[in-house]
Coordinates of C-alpha atoms in Angstrom, one line a residue:
M16 CA 258.4 -155.6 -40.6
I17 CA 257.4 -153.5 -43.6
P18 CA 256.3 -154.6 -47.0
L19 CA 258.9 -154.7 -49.8
S20 CA 256.9 -152.1 -51.7
E21 CA 257.4 -149.6 -48.9
A22 CA 261.1 -150.2 -48.6
L23 CA 261.5 -149.8 -52.3
Q24 CA 259.5 -146.6 -52.3
R25 CA 261.7 -145.2 -49.5
T26 CA 264.8 -146.1 -51.4
L27 CA 263.6 -144.6 -54.8
D28 CA 262.4 -141.5 -53.1
G29 CA 265.9 -141.0 -51.6
V30 CA 267.9 -141.1 -54.9
R31 CA 268.1 -138.4 -57.6
T32 CA 268.9 -138.7 -61.3
L33 CA 272.5 -137.9 -62.2
A34 CA 273.2 -134.8 -64.2
P35 CA 273.4 -135.5 -68.0
R36 CA 276.7 -135.4 -69.8
E37 CA 278.0 -135.6 -73.3
V38 CA 279.6 -139.0 -74.4
A39 CA 280.9 -140.4 -77.6
C40 CA 278.3 -142.3 -79.5
H41 CA 280.3 -145.6 -79.3
H42 CA 280.2 -145.3 -75.5
A43 CA 276.5 -144.6 -75.2
A44 CA 275.0 -148.1 -75.7
G45 CA 273.1 -149.1 -72.6
L46 CA 272.6 -145.6 -71.4
V47 CA 269.5 -143.4 -71.4
L48 CA 269.4 -140.4 -73.7
A49 CA 268.9 -137.1 -71.9
R50 CA 267.9 -135.1 -75.1
D51 CA 266.3 -135.8 -78.4
V52 CA 268.7 -136.8 -81.2
V53 CA 267.8 -134.9 -84.4
A54 CA 269.3 -136.1 -87.7
T55 CA 271.3 -133.5 -89.6
E56 CA 272.0 -135.7 -92.6
H57 CA 270.0 -138.0 -94.8
V58 CA 270.6 -141.8 -94.6
P59 CA 271.4 -142.8 -97.3
P60 CA 272.7 -139.5 -98.5
F61 CA 272.3 -140.5 -102.2
A62 CA 270.2 -143.0 -104.1
N63 CA 272.1 -146.3 -104.4
T64 CA 271.7 -149.9 -105.5
A65 CA 270.5 -152.7 -103.2
V66 CA 272.1 -155.5 -105.3
D67 CA 275.0 -156.2 -107.7
G68 CA 273.7 -155.9 -111.3
F69 CA 273.1 -153.5 -114.1
A70 CA 271.6 -150.0 -113.8
V71 CA 269.1 -149.5 -116.7
H72 CA 266.2 -147.5 -117.9
S73 CA 263.3 -149.7 -116.9
A74 CA 261.5 -148.9 -120.2
D75 CA 264.4 -150.6 -122.0
V76 CA 263.7 -154.0 -120.4
Q77 CA 260.0 -154.2 -120.6
T78 CA 260.4 -156.7 -123.4
V79 CA 263.0 -159.4 -122.7
P80 CA 265.4 -160.5 -123.6
A81 CA 266.9 -157.1 -124.2
V82 CA 270.5 -156.3 -125.3
L83 CA 272.0 -153.1 -124.0
R84 CA 275.4 -151.5 -124.4
V85 CA 277.6 -151.6 -121.2
I86 CA 279.2 -148.2 -120.6
G87 CA 281.4 -149.1 -117.6
T88 CA 281.5 -150.4 -114.0
C89 CA 280.6 -148.5 -110.8
A90 CA 281.6 -149.8 -107.4
A91 CA 280.6 -148.6 -103.9
G92 CA 282.5 -145.4 -103.2
D93 CA 282.9 -144.4 -106.8
S94 CA 282.6 -140.6 -107.0
R95 CA 282.4 -140.4 -110.8
E96 CA 279.1 -138.9 -112.1
W97 CA 277.9 -141.6 -114.4
S98 CA 275.0 -141.1 -116.8
V99 CA 273.0 -143.8 -118.5
A100 CA 271.2 -143.1 -121.8
R101 CA 268.4 -145.1 -123.4
G102 CA 269.8 -148.4 -124.7
E103 CA 272.7 -148.4 -122.2
A104 CA 273.5 -150.2 -119.0
L105 CA 276.0 -149.6 -116.2
R106 CA 277.6 -152.5 -114.3
I107 CA 277.0 -151.5 -110.6
M108 CA 277.9 -153.0 -107.2
T109 CA 275.8 -153.0 -104.0
G110 CA 275.8 -149.6 -102.3
A111 CA 277.2 -147.7 -105.3
P112 CA 275.5 -144.4 -106.3
M113 CA 272.7 -144.7 -108.9
P114 CA 273.8 -143.0 -112.2
A115 CA 271.8 -140.2 -113.8
G116 CA 269.1 -141.5 -116.2
A117 CA 268.8 -145.0 -114.8
D118 CA 265.7 -145.8 -112.7
A119 CA 266.2 -149.5 -111.9
V120 CA 268.7 -152.2 -111.4
V121 CA 268.5 -155.7 -112.8
M122 CA 270.2 -158.4 -110.6
V123 CA 273.4 -159.8 -112.1
E124 CA 271.8 -163.3 -111.9
D125 CA 269.3 -162.2 -114.5
C126 CA 271.9 -160.8 -116.9
E127 CA 274.6 -162.3 -119.2
Q128 CA 277.4 -159.9 -120.2
S129 CA 279.6 -160.4 -123.2
G130 CA 282.2 -157.8 -123.8
D131 CA 280.6 -154.3 -123.9
S132 CA 277.0 -155.6 -124.2
V133 CA 274.7 -157.3 -121.7
R134 CA 271.7 -159.6 -122.4
V135 CA 268.9 -158.8 -119.8
G136 CA 266.6 -161.8 -119.3
R137 CA 264.2 -160.2 -116.8
S138 CA 262.0 -157.1 -116.9
V139 CA 262.0 -154.8 -113.9
A140 CA 259.8 -151.9 -112.8
A141 CA 261.1 -148.4 -112.1
G142 CA 262.6 -148.2 -108.6
S143 CA 263.5 -151.9 -108.5
A144 CA 266.6 -152.6 -106.3
V145 CA 267.1 -148.9 -105.7
R146 CA 267.4 -147.3 -102.3
P147 CA 266.2 -143.8 -102.4
V148 CA 267.8 -140.8 -100.7
A149 CA 266.7 -140.7 -97.0
D150 CA 265.2 -144.2 -97.3
D151 CA 266.3 -144.8 -93.7
V152 CA 266.6 -141.4 -92.0
R153 CA 265.7 -137.9 -93.2
A154 CA 267.5 -134.8 -92.0
G155 CA 265.3 -133.1 -89.4
D156 CA 263.8 -136.3 -88.1
V157 CA 263.9 -137.0 -84.3
V158 CA 265.8 -140.3 -84.6
F159 CA 265.7 -141.0 -80.8
A160 CA 263.6 -139.3 -78.2
A161 CA 264.9 -138.3 -74.8
G162 CA 264.4 -141.3 -72.4
T163 CA 265.3 -143.9 -75.0
V164 CA 267.7 -146.6 -73.8
L165 CA 270.3 -146.8 -76.5
T166 CA 271.2 -150.2 -78.0
A167 CA 274.2 -151.3 -80.0
A168 CA 272.2 -150.8 -83.1
G169 CA 271.2 -147.4 -81.9
A170 CA 274.8 -146.4 -81.5
G171 CA 275.4 -147.5 -85.0
V172 CA 272.5 -145.2 -86.1
L173 CA 274.2 -142.3 -84.3
S174 CA 277.4 -143.0 -86.3
S175 CA 275.4 -143.2 -89.5
I176 CA 274.0 -139.7 -89.0
N177 CA 277.3 -138.3 -87.7
A178 CA 276.0 -137.7 -84.2
R179 CA 279.4 -138.2 -82.7
N180 CA 278.5 -137.1 -79.2
V181 CA 275.1 -137.3 -77.4
A182 CA 273.7 -136.2 -74.1
V183 CA 273.1 -139.1 -71.8
F184 CA 272.5 -139.9 -68.1
P185 CA 275.9 -141.3 -67.2
R186 CA 276.8 -144.6 -65.7
A187 CA 276.7 -144.5 -61.9
R188 CA 280.0 -144.7 -60.2
V189 CA 279.5 -147.1 -57.3
A190 CA 281.9 -147.8 -54.5
L191 CA 281.7 -151.3 -53.2
L192 CA 283.0 -152.6 -49.8
S193 CA 282.6 -155.0 -47.0
T194 CA 284.0 -155.4 -43.5
G195 CA 284.8 -158.5 -41.5
D196 CA 288.0 -159.9 -40.1
E197 CA 286.6 -163.3 -40.9
L198 CA 286.7 -162.7 -44.7
V199 CA 289.6 -164.0 -46.7
T200 CA 290.4 -162.6 -50.1
D201 CA 294.1 -163.7 -50.8
G202 CA 293.6 -167.4 -51.4
S203 CA 295.4 -168.4 -48.2
M204 CA 294.5 -171.4 -46.1
L205 CA 291.4 -170.8 -43.9
R206 CA 291.8 -170.7 -40.2
R207 CA 289.0 -171.7 -37.8
G208 CA 286.1 -169.1 -38.1
Q209 CA 287.2 -167.7 -41.5
I210 CA 285.3 -167.8 -44.7
R211 CA 286.2 -166.7 -48.3
E212 CA 284.8 -163.5 -49.6
S213 CA 282.2 -163.9 -52.3
N214 CA 279.7 -161.0 -52.1
L215 CA 282.0 -158.4 -53.5
T216 CA 283.0 -160.6 -56.4
M217 CA 279.3 -161.2 -57.2
L218 CA 278.2 -157.6 -56.7
E219 CA 281.0 -156.1 -58.8
I220 CA 279.8 -158.2 -61.7
L221 CA 276.2 -157.3 -61.1
L222 CA 277.0 -153.6 -61.1
A223 CA 278.9 -153.9 -64.4
E224 CA 276.0 -155.9 -65.9
N225 CA 273.7 -153.0 -65.0
E226 CA 275.9 -150.4 -66.7
C227 CA 277.4 -149.1 -63.4
E228 CA 281.1 -148.4 -62.9
A229 CA 282.2 -150.2 -59.8
Q230 CA 285.1 -149.3 -57.6
N231 CA 285.7 -152.4 -55.5
L232 CA 287.3 -151.2 -52.3
G233 CA 287.5 -154.8 -51.0
V234 CA 287.3 -155.8 -47.4
V235 CA 287.9 -153.0 -44.9
A236 CA 289.3 -153.9 -41.5
D237 CA 287.0 -153.9 -38.5
D238 CA 288.3 -150.4 -37.4
E239 CA 285.8 -147.6 -37.1
A240 CA 288.2 -144.8 -37.9
M241 CA 289.5 -146.5 -41.0
L242 CA 286.0 -147.4 -42.2
E243 CA 284.8 -143.8 -41.6
R244 CA 287.7 -142.5 -43.7
T245 CA 287.0 -145.0 -46.4
L246 CA 283.3 -144.2 -46.6
L247 CA 283.9 -140.5 -46.7
E248 CA 286.5 -140.7 -49.4
A249 CA 284.3 -143.1 -51.4
A250 CA 281.4 -140.6 -51.2
R251 CA 283.6 -137.8 -52.5
T252 CA 284.6 -139.8 -55.7
N253 CA 281.5 -141.9 -56.4
D254 CA 277.7 -141.5 -57.0
A255 CA 276.7 -144.2 -54.6
I256 CA 278.1 -146.7 -52.1
V257 CA 277.1 -150.4 -51.6
T258 CA 278.1 -152.2 -48.4
S259 CA 277.8 -155.9 -47.7
G260 CA 277.0 -157.1 -44.2
G261 CA 276.2 -155.6 -40.8
V262 CA 272.5 -154.5 -41.4
S263 CA 270.6 -157.0 -39.2
M264 CA 268.8 -155.9 -36.1
G265 CA 271.1 -157.9 -33.8
D266 CA 274.3 -157.0 -35.6
F267 CA 277.0 -155.2 -33.7
D268 CA 279.1 -154.3 -36.7
V269 CA 281.4 -151.4 -37.5
V270 CA 279.4 -150.7 -40.7
K271 CA 276.3 -150.1 -38.7
A272 CA 278.1 -148.2 -36.0
V273 CA 279.9 -145.8 -38.4
L274 CA 277.0 -145.3 -40.8
S275 CA 274.6 -144.6 -38.0
R276 CA 276.9 -141.8 -36.9
I277 CA 277.9 -140.2 -40.2
A278 CA 274.9 -140.8 -42.5
D279 CA 271.1 -140.4 -42.3
M280 CA 270.2 -144.1 -42.4
Q281 CA 267.1 -146.1 -42.4
W282 CA 267.5 -149.6 -41.0
M283 CA 264.7 -151.7 -42.4
Q284 CA 263.2 -155.1 -41.7
M285 CA 261.1 -156.3 -44.7
A286 CA 258.4 -159.0 -44.8
I287 CA 260.4 -161.1 -47.3
K288 CA 262.7 -164.1 -47.2
P289 CA 265.6 -164.1 -47.8
A290 CA 266.9 -160.5 -47.5
K291 CA 264.8 -159.4 -44.6
P292 CA 267.2 -156.7 -43.4
F293 CA 268.2 -153.8 -45.6
A294 CA 269.6 -150.3 -45.0
F295 CA 269.4 -147.2 -47.1
G296 CA 270.6 -143.7 -46.3
L297 CA 272.3 -140.6 -47.5
L298 CA 275.9 -139.6 -46.7
A299 CA 276.5 -135.9 -46.8
V300 CA 279.9 -134.8 -48.1
D301 CA 281.0 -131.7 -50.1
D302 CA 277.5 -130.4 -50.6
R303 CA 276.4 -133.7 -52.0
R304 CA 274.1 -136.4 -50.5
V305 CA 275.4 -139.8 -51.7
P306 CA 273.1 -142.8 -51.5
V307 CA 274.3 -145.7 -49.4
F308 CA 272.8 -149.2 -49.9
G309 CA 273.4 -151.6 -47.0
L310 CA 273.0 -155.2 -48.1
P311 CA 272.9 -158.2 -45.8
G312 CA 276.0 -160.4 -45.4
N313 CA 274.5 -163.7 -46.3
P314 CA 275.3 -164.1 -50.0
V315 CA 271.8 -165.0 -51.3
S316 CA 270.3 -162.2 -49.2
S317 CA 272.9 -159.9 -50.7
L318 CA 272.0 -161.0 -54.2
I319 CA 268.3 -160.6 -53.7
S320 CA 268.6 -157.2 -51.9
F321 CA 270.6 -155.9 -54.8
E322 CA 268.0 -157.1 -57.3
L323 CA 264.9 -155.9 -55.4
L324 CA 266.2 -152.6 -54.1
A325 CA 269.6 -151.4 -55.1
R326 CA 269.3 -152.2 -58.8
P327 CA 266.0 -150.2 -59.3
A328 CA 267.4 -147.2 -57.4
L329 CA 270.6 -147.2 -59.4
R330 CA 268.6 -147.4 -62.6
K331 CA 266.6 -144.4 -61.5
M332 CA 269.9 -142.5 -60.9
M333 CA 270.9 -143.4 -64.5
G334 CA 267.8 -141.9 -66.0
H335 CA 265.5 -144.8 -66.3
T336 CA 261.9 -144.0 -65.7
Q337 CA 260.2 -147.2 -66.7
H338 CA 260.8 -150.9 -65.8
L339 CA 263.0 -150.0 -62.8
S340 CA 262.4 -153.5 -61.5
R341 CA 262.8 -156.6 -63.5
P342 CA 259.7 -157.9 -65.4
L343 CA 257.4 -160.5 -63.8
V344 CA 256.2 -163.4 -65.9
R345 CA 253.3 -165.7 -64.9
A346 CA 254.8 -169.2 -64.9
V347 CA 253.7 -172.8 -64.5
V348 CA 255.3 -174.7 -61.6
D349 CA 256.6 -178.1 -62.7
A350 CA 257.5 -179.4 -59.2
P351 CA 256.2 -178.2 -55.8
L352 CA 257.6 -175.0 -54.4
R353 CA 257.3 -175.8 -50.7
R354 CA 257.5 -173.3 -47.8
K355 CA 256.0 -172.7 -44.4
P356 CA 253.7 -169.9 -43.3
D357 CA 255.8 -167.1 -41.6
G358 CA 254.2 -163.8 -42.5
K359 CA 256.7 -163.2 -45.3
T360 CA 256.8 -163.4 -49.1
H361 CA 259.5 -165.8 -50.2
Y362 CA 261.7 -165.2 -53.2
M363 CA 262.6 -168.7 -54.2
R364 CA 265.4 -169.3 -56.7
V365 CA 264.1 -171.1 -59.7
F366 CA 265.2 -172.2 -63.2
G367 CA 262.8 -171.6 -65.9
E368 CA 262.4 -172.3 -69.6
F369 CA 259.7 -171.9 -72.2
A370 CA 258.0 -175.2 -73.1
G371 CA 256.0 -176.3 -76.1
D372 CA 252.9 -174.7 -74.8
G373 CA 254.6 -171.3 -75.1
R374 CA 254.6 -170.7 -71.3
L375 CA 257.4 -170.4 -68.9
H376 CA 257.8 -173.5 -66.7
V377 CA 259.9 -173.4 -63.5
R378 CA 261.4 -175.6 -60.8
D379 CA 263.5 -174.7 -57.8
T380 CA 267.3 -174.9 -58.1
G381 CA 267.8 -176.7 -54.8
P382 CA 268.4 -175.6 -51.2
Q383 CA 266.9 -172.2 -50.5
G384 CA 269.0 -171.1 -47.5
S385 CA 270.3 -167.5 -47.5
H386 CA 273.8 -168.8 -47.2
Q387 CA 273.5 -171.4 -50.0
L388 CA 274.8 -169.4 -53.0
A389 CA 275.8 -172.5 -55.0
A390 CA 272.2 -173.6 -55.5
S391 CA 271.3 -170.1 -56.5
A392 CA 273.9 -169.9 -59.2
A393 CA 271.8 -171.9 -61.6
A394 CA 268.7 -169.7 -61.1
N395 CA 267.4 -167.5 -63.9
G396 CA 264.3 -166.4 -62.0
L397 CA 263.0 -165.5 -58.5
A398 CA 259.6 -167.1 -57.9
V399 CA 257.4 -164.7 -55.8
V400 CA 255.8 -167.2 -53.4
P401 CA 253.2 -165.6 -51.1
D402 CA 252.8 -166.5 -47.4
G403 CA 251.4 -170.0 -47.0
A404 CA 252.3 -173.6 -47.8
G405 CA 253.8 -172.9 -51.2
V406 CA 252.7 -173.7 -54.7
A407 CA 251.7 -177.2 -55.9
A408 CA 252.9 -178.8 -59.1
G409 CA 250.8 -177.5 -62.0
G410 CA 250.0 -174.3 -60.1
E411 CA 251.1 -170.8 -61.2
V412 CA 253.5 -168.3 -59.7
D413 CA 254.9 -164.9 -60.7
V414 CA 258.6 -165.1 -61.6
M415 CA 261.0 -162.2 -61.7
L416 CA 263.4 -162.9 -64.6
I417 CA 267.0 -162.3 -63.5
G418 CA 268.8 -164.3 -66.3

């Protein structure tokens, strides 16, 4: 057995970052920017008001109440070039351009209009309720540096500066497949020895949650020639391949037989539980070397293998350079996390929540078998329990946050 850290390093060393491409700003959220984004416009492009009220000369309202003549109304989007002289006021709506001459806005709540005059009951200083030109972004500013993970708000900023297209590292296209004549996907009655497919359902969702574009090829028949054709075609049209099942040392499985023949594979046994077996390799096709992640067939093992190994590698492919793995939080154990010494680190499924002491408190979610996915469905963390007898109630443990 090898440490998880070694298996992860082998996997990360084997993948390469995808070539950047231009995408529309509204499709860029969740992706990593490949180049700096430099603003070509000011935001806002003109001085405007932050409130509904009256644009005035601040000198006119230093002594209140003050009565001013109202010259009109200016709404957001008004293109008329208003000008306010001393003794005058302009009714103005939030976001409307500030008129020439005025240097402040008095909130409507502090004013009382009667016909073409307004009685101002509160004095304001110059600049009050005025948003200056470039108050948010100035033309020439680097708004986002290369390597930034763009958020929804970030995509909104791109729209606000008219950056309609940006260079990003694209979403990885990932082919997903499993084999096994025992797997049932059509909802029909189970015969003896059959089970319902669950891994591909789970993994397709996990890929989408991590900004990948999944191509679910379903369950491929236990036929080596058919599987070889499927894998080669998947490699031609995708950036990576994820398989489920057939990676254990004792397995005689068509996935292992075919991949051993057509790809440069590493069949690893890691000192962890569950998810001890894992495979990684490169499938050469059309002058490309496409990463292949071989996950175990037991559903919990498949889930944890994806989280610990495939997910960090896919993130690297999509341009991430930091936080490839999920964060670890030191947590308080509210009920014993029991295990037996076996030379492995156990990744126990736990549910955690922050308590009144400001710390994360966790408890296990039930049975910890590698086939018991139902108990794992409630987990929002993986407790990293070192070799030994476990962690007593009140003790501390590192928890990888997965929810």
